[in-house]
Amino acid sequence: MSESKTQSAEWIERFRDAFDEMVVFKDLKRSNFISSFKLPSFMRDWVIKRFQDEEGEIDVEQATEFIREFIPKKDDWKSILNRVVNFQETVRFLAKISVNIDIKTQSVSFELPDFGLGFKETVIPPDVWERCSTALLKSEENWGIIELGYQYPLSAKEPGKIKLIGFQDFTPYIVDLDDFKYARESFSLSEWIDIILGAVDYNADGYRDAEQKLTMIQRLLPFVEKQINLLELAPAGTGKSYLFGQISRHGWLVSGKVTRAKLIYDFARKKDGVVALRDFVALDEIREAEYMQDVEIQSALQAIMENGKYRAPDNHEVVVDAGIIFLGNIASSNMNEYQNMFTELPRPFHQDQFLDRIHGFIKGWNLPRMTDDLKVCGWALNSEYFAAVMHALRDDPSYRAIVDDLIILPPGADTRDTEAVKRICTAFLKLLFPNVRKASDISSRDFKKYCLKPAMDMRAIIRIQRGFADEKQQGKTVPEFTIREVEGN
């Protein structure tokens, strides 16, 4: 077994003492047998942990057998239906499920979105609902081991349906944020940054310096803070799609086409789109995205980025906590924050009012192209656990209170600049210093270097680009925020 160069025996012991069962040995260069099943990271780590011993060795045969039996592909769905409907078998497998409660009939149904099974074709019997409702109502969509059977037609008007017999939550453990925050105190900042990178499948030894590592961590800001809107432009192959699409089941990556109904609001079904259901929505390959030319989608996104709400034409209000992240590849000649970088992007990115609602810019060209050397190899946090922690941190208001306490606003500070900097600053604080409980727990130097300054820098690039979209904005800069001296700091 190979290990990261930075992971000494002493460090490994300290790491495992701090996080106990949430530690897993990851070797993405050698886990090809799992990669072939195309599992997202949060599911892959769950499987690895299930079949890994104390030394990190995986029972490949048992893991492979489990995946084949319990994690079906879309191509397996007709076979599953045949077993359930025609042979009356009970079938168990791991899948994503959401439920629907019918107000008129008080009946409860479910859907399996990955297999196209809809609410009208299913039923959850009352006894099963009583037993499983707590787990099924944890969020809008839940992963778990589902058990399916068949309910025979009750009459000519009541056709047969697929029924849920049982449900076991995919993540039965409870994330204790206090334990996570306390664990941070066992590590230096540089060690902690490496832990974060390993948790999201990256090898800290593969980065040139701390700047590259911190640029990568900027991508995680929307994972921990609500309503952070970011734009990243980068060369192809730097791992944007992987991070936003594979690490957390609480986010959603759009790669290719998407409809207004799916993204924002479905008028016909009176159903909110994914922006209302996820922690973040990452819109990939925006340079070629046809939906970014859709005026309705543009106006909806602008409203959502402004105040987290969208009023549909039927007067329904879509309430959104998600951050909107725009991802794009541009020519290397345009990768310069002091020139107009958006010449290749769709029309909204040439409008000042749209750009102003994007809180910060990530210079993706600071990141190396993905290679095997950047794939994690060593003891790391379970990706599912870390994603659950980041999700839980979104609801912790204490960090914003600390930021409000520490930052001094200059006279006449622009409200949107202020809010952008504070949101980004809060997210950095959550990621890098989760153990901070009050303003005096972090030094002014660390707060400025790792939270305030990078937040201001990310917003400053948006300010510069706004000047290219509207000459009235040329020369305007982000206010010079200062830090309040706190006793004990």
GROMACS .gro file of N, CA and C in nm, residues 175-267:
model
  279
  175VAL      N    1  -2.435   1.362   1.182
  175VAL     CA    2  -2.317   1.448   1.179
  175VAL      C    3  -2.318   1.538   1.301
  176ASP      N    4  -2.216   1.524   1.384
  176ASP     CA    5  -2.203   1.607   1.503
  176ASP      C    6  -2.104   1.719   1.470
  177LEU      N    7  -2.157   1.838   1.447
  177LEU     CA    8  -2.071   1.951   1.411
  177LEU      C    9  -1.976   1.989   1.523
  178ASP      N   10  -2.018   1.973   1.646
  178ASP     CA   11  -1.929   2.006   1.757
  178ASP      C   12  -1.805   1.916   1.755
  179ASP      N   13  -1.824   1.788   1.726
  179ASP     CA   14  -1.710   1.697   1.716
  179ASP      C   15  -1.617   1.738   1.603
  180PHE      N   16  -1.676   1.776   1.489
  180PHE     CA   17  -1.597   1.819   1.374
  180PHE      C   18  -1.517   1.944   1.408
  181LYS      N   19  -1.581   2.040   1.471
  181LYS     CA   20  -1.513   2.165   1.507
  181LYS      C   21  -1.399   2.139   1.607
  182TYR      N   22  -1.427   2.051   1.700
  182TYR     CA   23  -1.324   2.018   1.800
  182TYR      C   24  -1.205   1.948   1.734
  183ALA      N   25  -1.232   1.863   1.636
  183ALA     CA   26  -1.124   1.791   1.567
  183ALA      C   27  -1.028   1.886   1.499
  184ARG      N   28  -1.078   2.000   1.452
  184ARG     CA   29  -0.992   2.097   1.383
  184ARG      C   30  -0.876   2.141   1.471
  185GLU      N   31  -0.895   2.143   1.601
  185GLU     CA   32  -0.792   2.193   1.692
  185GLU      C   33  -0.671   2.101   1.702
  186SER      N   34  -0.683   1.981   1.648
  186SER     CA   35  -0.571   1.886   1.652
  186SER      C   36  -0.472   1.906   1.538
  187PHE      N   37  -0.499   2.002   1.449
  187PHE     CA   38  -0.418   2.017   1.330
  187PHE      C   39  -0.380   2.162   1.305
  188SER      N   40  -0.264   2.180   1.244
  188SER     CA   41  -0.224   2.313   1.199
  188SER      C   42  -0.307   2.350   1.077
  189LEU      N   43  -0.301   2.477   1.036
  189LEU     CA   44  -0.378   2.520   0.920
  189LEU      C   45  -0.333   2.446   0.794
  190SER      N   46  -0.202   2.430   0.776
  190SER     CA   47  -0.153   2.363   0.655
  190SER      C   48  -0.198   2.217   0.654
  191GLU      N   49  -0.198   2.151   0.770
  191GLU     CA   50  -0.249   2.014   0.778
  191GLU      C   51  -0.398   2.009   0.745
  192TRP      N   52  -0.470   2.107   0.797
  192TRP     CA   53  -0.616   2.111   0.777
  192TRP      C   54  -0.650   2.130   0.629
  193ILE      N   55  -0.577   2.217   0.561
  193ILE     CA   56  -0.599   2.238   0.418
  193ILE      C   57  -0.579   2.107   0.343
  194ASP      N   58  -0.475   2.032   0.381
  194ASP     CA   59  -0.450   1.903   0.315
  194ASP      C   60  -0.562   1.804   0.345
  195ILE      N   61  -0.618   1.809   0.466
  195ILE     CA   62  -0.731   1.722   0.502
  195ILE      C   63  -0.852   1.753   0.415
  196ILE      N   64  -0.879   1.882   0.394
  196ILE     CA   65  -0.992   1.921   0.309
  196ILE      C   66  -0.973   1.869   0.168
  197LEU      N   67  -0.853   1.883   0.114
  197LEU     CA   68  -0.826   1.837  -0.022
  197LEU      C   69  -0.844   1.686  -0.032
  198GLY      N   70  -0.797   1.611   0.066
  198GLY     CA   71  -0.815   1.466   0.064
  198GLY      C   72  -0.961   1.426   0.074
  199ALA      N   73  -1.039   1.503   0.149
  199ALA     CA   74  -1.181   1.473   0.165
  199ALA      C   75  -1.256   1.484   0.033
  200VAL      N   76  -1.208   1.570  -0.056
  200VAL     CA   77  -1.273   1.586  -0.186
  200VAL      C   78  -1.191   1.521  -0.298
  201ASP      N   79  -1.107   1.423  -0.258
  201ASP     CA   80  -1.039   1.331  -0.352
  201ASP      C   81  -0.912   1.385  -0.416
  202TYR      N   82  -0.854   1.491  -0.363
  202TYR     CA   83  -0.733   1.546  -0.422
  202TYR      C   84  -0.611   1.521  -0.333
  203ASN      N   85  -0.498   1.499  -0.397
  203ASN     CA   86  -0.373   1.473  -0.329
  203ASN      C   87  -0.299   1.605  -0.305
  204ALA      N   88  -0.285   1.641  -0.179
  204ALA     CA   89  -0.221   1.769  -0.146
  204ALA      C   90  -0.079   1.776  -0.198
  205ASP      N   91  -0.010   1.662  -0.208
  205ASP     CA   92   0.129   1.661  -0.256
  205ASP      C   93   0.139   1.696  -0.404
  206GLY      N   94   0.026   1.693  -0.474
  206GLY     CA   95   0.030   1.720  -0.618
  206GLY      C   96   0.025   1.867  -0.653
  207TYR      N   97   0.006   1.953  -0.552
  207TYR     CA   98  -0.003   2.097  -0.579
  207TYR      C   99   0.133   2.163  -0.560
  208ARG      N  100   0.158   2.265  -0.639
  208ARG     CA  101   0.286   2.334  -0.638
  208ARG      C  102   0.309   2.410  -0.508
  209ASP      N  103   0.203   2.476  -0.460
  209ASP     CA  104   0.219   2.561  -0.341
  209ASP      C  105   0.084   2.583  -0.274
  210ALA      N  106   0.087   2.661  -0.166
  210ALA     CA  107  -0.034   2.689  -0.089
  210ALA      C  108  -0.136   2.767  -0.171
  211GLU      N  109  -0.090   2.853  -0.262
  211GLU     CA  110  -0.183   2.932  -0.343
  211GLU      C  111  -0.271   2.841  -0.428
  212GLN      N  112  -0.211   2.740  -0.488
  212GLN     CA  113  -0.291   2.646  -0.568
  212GLN      C  114  -0.392   2.573  -0.482
  213LYS      N  115  -0.350   2.531  -0.363
  213LYS     CA  116  -0.441   2.460  -0.275
  213LYS      C  117  -0.560   2.548  -0.236
  214LEU      N  118  -0.533   2.673  -0.203
  214LEU     CA  119  -0.640   2.764  -0.160
  214LEU      C  120  -0.732   2.800  -0.276
  215THR      N  121  -0.679   2.804  -0.398
  215THR     CA  122  -0.764   2.828  -0.514
  215THR      C  123  -0.861   2.712  -0.531
  216MET      N  124  -0.814   2.590  -0.511
  216MET     CA  125  -0.902   2.474  -0.518
  216MET      C  126  -1.011   2.482  -0.412
  217ILE      N  127  -0.974   2.525  -0.292
  217ILE     CA  128  -1.071   2.533  -0.182
  217ILE      C  129  -1.176   2.640  -0.210
  218GLN      N  130  -1.145   2.740  -0.292
  218GLN     CA  131  -1.246   2.840  -0.328
  218GLN      C  132  -1.369   2.775  -0.392
  219ARG      N  133  -1.349   2.664  -0.459
  219ARG     CA  134  -1.462   2.595  -0.523
  219ARG      C  135  -1.561   2.540  -0.421
  220LEU      N  136  -1.517   2.523  -0.297
  220LEU     CA  137  -1.603   2.466  -0.194
  220LEU      C  138  -1.685   2.571  -0.119
  221LEU      N  139  -1.664   2.698  -0.148
  221LEU     CA  140  -1.736   2.803  -0.075
  221LEU      C  141  -1.888   2.785  -0.080
  222PRO      N  142  -1.948   2.753  -0.196
  222PRO     CA  143  -2.095   2.737  -0.199
  222PRO      C  144  -2.143   2.611  -0.128
  223PHE      N  145  -2.052   2.519  -0.096
  223PHE     CA  146  -2.091   2.399  -0.023
  223PHE      C  147  -2.125   2.430   0.122
  224VAL      N  148  -2.067   2.538   0.177
  224VAL     CA  149  -2.081   2.566   0.320
  224VAL      C  150  -2.161   2.692   0.352
  225GLU      N  151  -2.184   2.777   0.252
  225GLU     CA  152  -2.254   2.904   0.276
  225GLU      C  153  -2.366   2.921   0.174
  226LYS      N  154  -2.481   2.964   0.221
  226LYS     CA  155  -2.596   2.980   0.134
  226LYS      C  156  -2.580   3.100   0.041
  227GLN      N  157  -2.636   3.085  -0.078
  227GLN     CA  158  -2.649   3.195  -0.174
  227GLN      C  159  -2.517   3.265  -0.206
  228ILE      N  160  -2.413   3.186  -0.229
  228ILE     CA  161  -2.289   3.241  -0.283
  228ILE      C  162  -2.287   3.213  -0.433
  229ASN      N  163  -2.276   3.318  -0.512
  229ASN     CA  164  -2.274   3.304  -0.657
  229ASN      C  165  -2.133   3.330  -0.708
  230LEU      N  166  -2.079   3.236  -0.784
  230LEU     CA  167  -1.941   3.245  -0.829
  230LEU      C  168  -1.931   3.221  -0.979
  231LEU      N  169  -1.823   3.271  -1.035
  231LEU     CA  170  -1.788   3.247  -1.175
  231LEU      C  171  -1.644   3.199  -1.179
  232GLU      N  172  -1.623   3.085  -1.244
  232GLU     CA  173  -1.487   3.035  -1.263
  232GLU      C  174  -1.460   3.014  -1.411
  233LEU      N  175  -1.351   3.072  -1.457
  233LEU     CA  176  -1.302   3.048  -1.592
  233LEU      C  177  -1.167   2.979  -1.580
  234ALA      N  178  -1.147   2.876  -1.660
  234ALA     CA  179  -1.026   2.797  -1.647
  234ALA      C  180  -1.000   2.721  -1.775
  235PRO      N  181  -0.880   2.670  -1.791
  235PRO     CA  182  -0.854   2.578  -1.902
  235PRO      C  183  -0.933   2.449  -1.880
  236ALA      N  184  -0.948   2.371  -1.983
  236ALA     CA  185  -1.014   2.241  -1.969
  236ALA      C  186  -0.926   2.148  -1.887
  237GLY      N  187  -0.990   2.054  -1.817
  237GLY     CA  188  -0.915   1.949  -1.749
  237GLY      C  189  -0.864   1.981  -1.610
  238THR      N  190  -0.920   2.086  -1.545
  238THR     CA  191  -0.875   2.120  -1.410
  238THR      C  192  -0.966   2.065  -1.301
  239GLY      N  193  -1.064   1.983  -1.338
  239GLY     CA  194  -1.145   1.914  -1.238
  239GLY      C  195  -1.270   1.986  -1.192
  240LYS      N  196  -1.314   2.090  -1.265
  240LYS     CA  197  -1.433   2.163  -1.223
  240LYS      C  198  -1.556   2.072  -1.216
  241SER      N  199  -1.580   2.000  -1.323
  241SER     CA  200  -1.700   1.916  -1.332
  241SER      C  201  -1.699   1.808  -1.225
  242TYR      N  202  -1.582   1.752  -1.199
  242TYR     CA  203  -1.572   1.644  -1.100
  242TYR      C  204  -1.612   1.694  -0.961
  243LEU      N  205  -1.555   1.806  -0.922
  243LEU     CA  206  -1.579   1.855  -0.786
  243LEU      C  207  -1.726   1.889  -0.765
  244PHE      N  208  -1.787   1.959  -0.859
  244PHE     CA  209  -1.925   2.002  -0.841
  244PHE      C  210  -2.025   1.891  -0.871
  245GLY      N  211  -1.983   1.790  -0.946
  245GLY     CA  212  -2.078   1.686  -0.985
  245GLY      C  213  -2.069   1.557  -0.908
  246GLN      N  214  -1.956   1.531  -0.841
  246GLN     CA  215  -1.934   1.400  -0.783
  246GLN      C  216  -1.919   1.398  -0.631
  247ILE      N  217  -1.883   1.508  -0.571
  247ILE     CA  218  -1.846   1.507  -0.429
  247ILE      C  219  -1.968   1.508  -0.336
  248SER      N  220  -2.068   1.588  -0.367
  248SER     CA  221  -2.180   1.604  -0.275
  248SER      C  222  -2.313   1.574  -0.344
  249ARG      N  223  -2.396   1.498  -0.276
  249ARG     CA  224  -2.530   1.472  -0.328
  249ARG      C  225  -2.625   1.590  -0.303
  250HIS      N  226  -2.574   1.692  -0.235
  250HIS     CA  227  -2.657   1.809  -0.206
  250HIS      C  228  -2.645   1.916  -0.315
  251GLY      N  229  -2.558   1.893  -0.414
  251GLY     CA  230  -2.543   1.988  -0.523
  251GLY      C  231  -2.589   1.928  -0.654
  252TRP      N  232  -2.587   2.008  -0.758
  252TRP     CA  233  -2.632   1.961  -0.889
  252TRP      C  234  -2.549   2.029  -0.998
  253LEU      N  235  -2.494   1.949  -1.088
  253LEU     CA  236  -2.414   2.000  -1.199
  253LEU      C  237  -2.494   1.990  -1.328
  254VAL      N  238  -2.507   2.102  -1.398
  254VAL     CA  239  -2.571   2.104  -1.529
  254VAL      C  240  -2.463   2.101  -1.634
  255SER      N  241  -2.457   1.994  -1.709
  255SER     CA  242  -2.360   1.983  -1.818
  255SER      C  243  -2.436   1.944  -1.943
  256GLY      N  244  -2.455   2.039  -2.033
  256GLY     CA  245  -2.537   2.013  -2.151
  256GLY      C  246  -2.664   2.096  -2.145
  257LYS      N  247  -2.774   2.039  -2.193
  257LYS     CA  248  -2.899   2.113  -2.200
  257LYS      C  249  -2.977   2.102  -2.069
  258VAL      N  250  -3.055   2.205  -2.041
  258VAL     CA  251  -3.147   2.202  -1.928
  258VAL      C  252  -3.264   2.294  -1.959
  259THR      N  253  -3.383   2.256  -1.916
  259THR     CA  254  -3.502   2.337  -1.941
  259THR      C  255  -3.528   2.430  -1.824
  260ARG      N  256  -3.606   2.534  -1.852
  260ARG     CA  257  -3.648   2.624  -1.745
  260ARG      C  258  -3.727   2.547  -1.639
  261ALA      N  259  -3.812   2.454  -1.682
  261ALA     CA  260  -3.894   2.377  -1.589
  261ALA      C  261  -3.807   2.296  -1.494
  262LYS      N  262  -3.704   2.233  -1.546
  262LYS     CA  263  -3.616   2.152  -1.462
  262LYS      C  264  -3.531   2.239  -1.371
  263LEU      N  265  -3.483   2.350  -1.422
  263LEU     CA  266  -3.390   2.435  -1.348
  263LEU      C  267  -3.459   2.526  -1.248
  264ILE      N  268  -3.567   2.594  -1.290
  264ILE     CA  269  -3.629   2.699  -1.209
  264ILE      C  270  -3.765   2.657  -1.153
  265TYR      N  271  -3.861   2.634  -1.244
  265TYR     CA  272  -3.998   2.607  -1.200
  265TYR      C  273  -4.077   2.546  -1.314
  266ASP      N  274  -4.148   2.437  -1.283
  266ASP     CA  275  -4.229   2.367  -1.382
  266ASP      C  276  -4.373   2.416  -1.369
  267PHE      N  277  -4.417   2.499  -1.465
  267PHE     CA  278  -4.552   2.555  -1.459
  267PHE      C  279  -4.658   2.446  -1.465
   0.00000   0.00000   0.00000
